[in-house]
XYZ file of C-alpha atoms in Angstrom:
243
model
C 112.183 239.271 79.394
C 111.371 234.955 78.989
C 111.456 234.098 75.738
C 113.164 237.863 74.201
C 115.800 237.589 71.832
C 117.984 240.787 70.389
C 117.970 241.338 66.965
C 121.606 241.790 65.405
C 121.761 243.030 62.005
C 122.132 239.969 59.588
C 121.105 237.225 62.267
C 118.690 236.235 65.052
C 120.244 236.022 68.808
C 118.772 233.912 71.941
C 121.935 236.042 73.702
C 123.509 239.181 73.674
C 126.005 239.821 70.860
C 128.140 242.828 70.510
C 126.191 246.081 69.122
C 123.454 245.015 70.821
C 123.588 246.690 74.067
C 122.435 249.868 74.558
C 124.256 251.331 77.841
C 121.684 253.766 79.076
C 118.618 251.315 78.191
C 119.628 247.555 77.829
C 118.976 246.611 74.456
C 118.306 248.683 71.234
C 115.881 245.981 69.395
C 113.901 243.299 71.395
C 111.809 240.940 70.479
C 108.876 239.431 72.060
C 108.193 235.483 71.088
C 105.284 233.596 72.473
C 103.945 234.681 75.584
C 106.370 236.920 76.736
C 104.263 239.511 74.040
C 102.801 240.295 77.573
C 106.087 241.634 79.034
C 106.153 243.419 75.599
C 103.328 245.178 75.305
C 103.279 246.261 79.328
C 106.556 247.871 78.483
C 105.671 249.790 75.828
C 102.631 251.033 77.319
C 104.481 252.249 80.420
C 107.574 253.746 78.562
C 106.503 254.947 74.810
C 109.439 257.414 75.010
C 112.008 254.468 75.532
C 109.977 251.998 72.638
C 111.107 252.750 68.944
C 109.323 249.594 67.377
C 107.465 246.568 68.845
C 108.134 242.532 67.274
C 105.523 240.340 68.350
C 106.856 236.667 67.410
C 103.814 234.596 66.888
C 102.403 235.736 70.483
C 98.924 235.746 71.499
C 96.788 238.612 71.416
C 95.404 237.897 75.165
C 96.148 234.399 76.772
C 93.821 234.566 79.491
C 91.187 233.711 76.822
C 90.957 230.168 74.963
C 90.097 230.938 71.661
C 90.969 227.207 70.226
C 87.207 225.791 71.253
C 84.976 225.184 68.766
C 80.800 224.130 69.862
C 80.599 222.120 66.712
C 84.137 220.372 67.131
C 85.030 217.869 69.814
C 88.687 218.385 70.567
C 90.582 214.703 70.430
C 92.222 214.302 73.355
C 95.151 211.873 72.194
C 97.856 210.738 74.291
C 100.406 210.501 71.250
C 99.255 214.232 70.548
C 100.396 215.405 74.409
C 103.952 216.859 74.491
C 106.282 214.245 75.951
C 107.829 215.324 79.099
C 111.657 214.184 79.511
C 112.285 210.956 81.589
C 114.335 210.350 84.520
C 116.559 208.587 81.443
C 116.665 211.832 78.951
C 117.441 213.633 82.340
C 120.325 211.582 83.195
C 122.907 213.674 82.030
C 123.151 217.104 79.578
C 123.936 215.049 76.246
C 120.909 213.013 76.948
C 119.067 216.042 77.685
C 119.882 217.380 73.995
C 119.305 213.851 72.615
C 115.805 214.742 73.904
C 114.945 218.293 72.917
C 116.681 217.313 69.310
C 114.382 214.182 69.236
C 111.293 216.770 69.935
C 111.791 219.552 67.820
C 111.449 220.271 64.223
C 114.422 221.755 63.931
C 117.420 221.079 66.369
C 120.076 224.243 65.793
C 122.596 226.168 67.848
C 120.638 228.754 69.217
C 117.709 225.937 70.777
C 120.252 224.403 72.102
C 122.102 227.313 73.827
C 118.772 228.626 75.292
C 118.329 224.326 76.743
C 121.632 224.751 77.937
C 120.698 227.844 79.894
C 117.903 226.790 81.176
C 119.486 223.336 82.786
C 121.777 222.905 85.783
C 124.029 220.086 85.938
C 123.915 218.469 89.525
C 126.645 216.874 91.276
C 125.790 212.997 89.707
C 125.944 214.425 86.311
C 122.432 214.321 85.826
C 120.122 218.215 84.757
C 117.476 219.495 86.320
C 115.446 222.965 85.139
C 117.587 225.750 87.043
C 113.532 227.559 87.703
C 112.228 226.585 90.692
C 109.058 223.799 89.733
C 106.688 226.586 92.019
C 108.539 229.756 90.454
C 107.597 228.535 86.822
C 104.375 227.031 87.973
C 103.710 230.164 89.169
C 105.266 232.430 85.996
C 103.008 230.835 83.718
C 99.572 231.028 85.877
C 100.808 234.598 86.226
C 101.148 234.908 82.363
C 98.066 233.142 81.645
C 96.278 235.604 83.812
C 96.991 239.034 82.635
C 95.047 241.006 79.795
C 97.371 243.011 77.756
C 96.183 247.205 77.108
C 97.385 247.257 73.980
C 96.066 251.231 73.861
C 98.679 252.649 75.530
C 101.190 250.997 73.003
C 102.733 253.878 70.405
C 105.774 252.333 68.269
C 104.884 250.440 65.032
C 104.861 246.676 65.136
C 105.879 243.900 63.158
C 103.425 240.808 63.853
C 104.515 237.402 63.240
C 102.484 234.448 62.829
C 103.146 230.863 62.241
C 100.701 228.656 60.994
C 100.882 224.982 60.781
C 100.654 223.140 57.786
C 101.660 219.679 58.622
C 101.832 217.138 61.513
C 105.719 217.663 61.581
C 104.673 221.403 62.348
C 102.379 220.763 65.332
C 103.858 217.257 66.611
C 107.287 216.784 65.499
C 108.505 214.039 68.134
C 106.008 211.746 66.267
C 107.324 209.763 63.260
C 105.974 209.965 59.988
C 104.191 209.085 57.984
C 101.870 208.168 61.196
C 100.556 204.605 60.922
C 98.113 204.918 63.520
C 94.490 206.070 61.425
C 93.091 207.592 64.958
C 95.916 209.283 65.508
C 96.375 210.866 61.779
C 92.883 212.171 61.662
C 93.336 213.640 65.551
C 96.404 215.250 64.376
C 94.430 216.797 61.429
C 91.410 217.907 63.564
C 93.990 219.547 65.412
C 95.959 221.240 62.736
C 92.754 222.574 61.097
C 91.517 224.242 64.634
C 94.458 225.782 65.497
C 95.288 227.071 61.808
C 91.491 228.664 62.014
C 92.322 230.038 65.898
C 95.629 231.242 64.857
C 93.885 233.699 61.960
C 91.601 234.576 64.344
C 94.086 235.545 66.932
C 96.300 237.466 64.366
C 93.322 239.679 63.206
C 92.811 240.496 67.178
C 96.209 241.384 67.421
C 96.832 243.244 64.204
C 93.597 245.549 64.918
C 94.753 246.410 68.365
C 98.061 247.772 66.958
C 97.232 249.732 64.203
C 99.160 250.310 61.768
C 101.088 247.308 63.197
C 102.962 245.237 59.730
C 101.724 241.128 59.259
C 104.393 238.692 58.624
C 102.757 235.340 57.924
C 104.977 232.352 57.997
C 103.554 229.049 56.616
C 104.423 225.483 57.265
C 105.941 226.937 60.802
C 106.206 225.568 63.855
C 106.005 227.925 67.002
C 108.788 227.023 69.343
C 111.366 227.867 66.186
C 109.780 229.653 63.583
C 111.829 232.640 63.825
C 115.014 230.730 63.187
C 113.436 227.967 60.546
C 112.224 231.272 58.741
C 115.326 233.562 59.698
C 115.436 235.223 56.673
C 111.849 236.359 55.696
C 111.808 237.579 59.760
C 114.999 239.649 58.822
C 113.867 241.095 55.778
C 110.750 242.188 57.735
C 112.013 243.503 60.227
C 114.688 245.564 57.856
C 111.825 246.788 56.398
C 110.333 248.241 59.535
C 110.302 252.222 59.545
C 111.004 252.573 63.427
């Protein structure tokens, strides 16, 4: 499933390791992060026999709903806010590619960049391009985006994740610090504030739709990598898990 990882005792995997692999059923632990909850939670519901515990990596409790809109709070729309899309230049050849995603994310490690390296082809002029098809993803996320989750037909205990934002390097890290634009400080708080207040709401969503589900909460986290910036507390969570 996008965006799984296996769970190996003592360590966090974007790929299989040995020990991992069940033969008769794929995998014997795998975890869901960000959207790909949906893939999670449709599997369990179909096959509760073959689903000894759920993780739910600081996924979204339905995203075919926008929960981040407020009446009484105008949403900045800042340009230095938007997540930069590579250029023709950071695309130019796979170290620049790395230069890029290292420049953009809180923290750079191994595993973020074996899962870039996956996801890039290198074409004949040395330059990358996305091995996903531009319609094939365009159409994987509207699919994504689309579906409501029954989380009643899900049986196994779950471990729920969240990360919450605590600081601009959280939310935005490809923007320096400290910021020296005012407008863009105070968008960047307005920001951090709503989605710290949609996030809780979202977790309480999720956490009453699986109950008896467990709450990890991981502070000063940013999504794409909170699983590895936090390794440990995840581990000792999910060691903790009675599956």
């Amino acid at each position: 499933m996008q965006g799984a990882y296996l769970a190996a005792r003592g360590r966090l995997a974007s790929s299989p390791q040995a020990g991992q692999r069940d033969p008769r059923n794929g995998c014997e632990q795998a975890l869901a992060h960000s959207i790909a909850g949906n893939e999670l939670t449709l599997f369990a519901g179909q096959h509760p026999q073959r689903t000894r515990g759920l993780v739910y990596l600081d996924t979204t409790y339905d995203y075919s709903r926008d929960d981040t809109t407020d009446p009484e709070i105008t949403l900045p729309d800042n340009p230095a806010l938007h997540e930069p899309e590579p250029s023709a230049a950071d695309l130019a050849s796979l170290d620049a590619a790395m230069a890029f995603g290292r420049r953009t994310s809180k923290h750079w490690s191994p595993p973020l960049q074996a899962q870039m390296r996956e996801a890039l082809a290198v074409q004949p002029d040395g330059s990358v391009a996305s091995n996903t098809p531009p319609a094939v993803a365009q159409a994987m996320v509207a699919s994504a985006n689309a579906f409501t989750p029954d989380y009643r037909a899900v049986r196994a205990p779950a471990l729920v994740v969240a990360a919450y934002p605590g600081t601009q390097r959280d939310l935005f890290p490809w923007l320096s610090e400290p910021l020296a634009d005012a407008r863009t400080r105070a968008d960047a708080q307005t920001l951090l504030a709503v989605l710290r207040n949609a996030r809780a709401a979202d977790e309480a969503r999720l956490t009453r739709a699986l109950p008896g589900s467990r709450l990890l909460r991981l502070h000063d986290a940013n999504h794409a990598d909170c699983f590895i910036e936090y390794e440990a507390a995840v581990l000792q969570a999910l060691e903790g898990m009675r599956w």
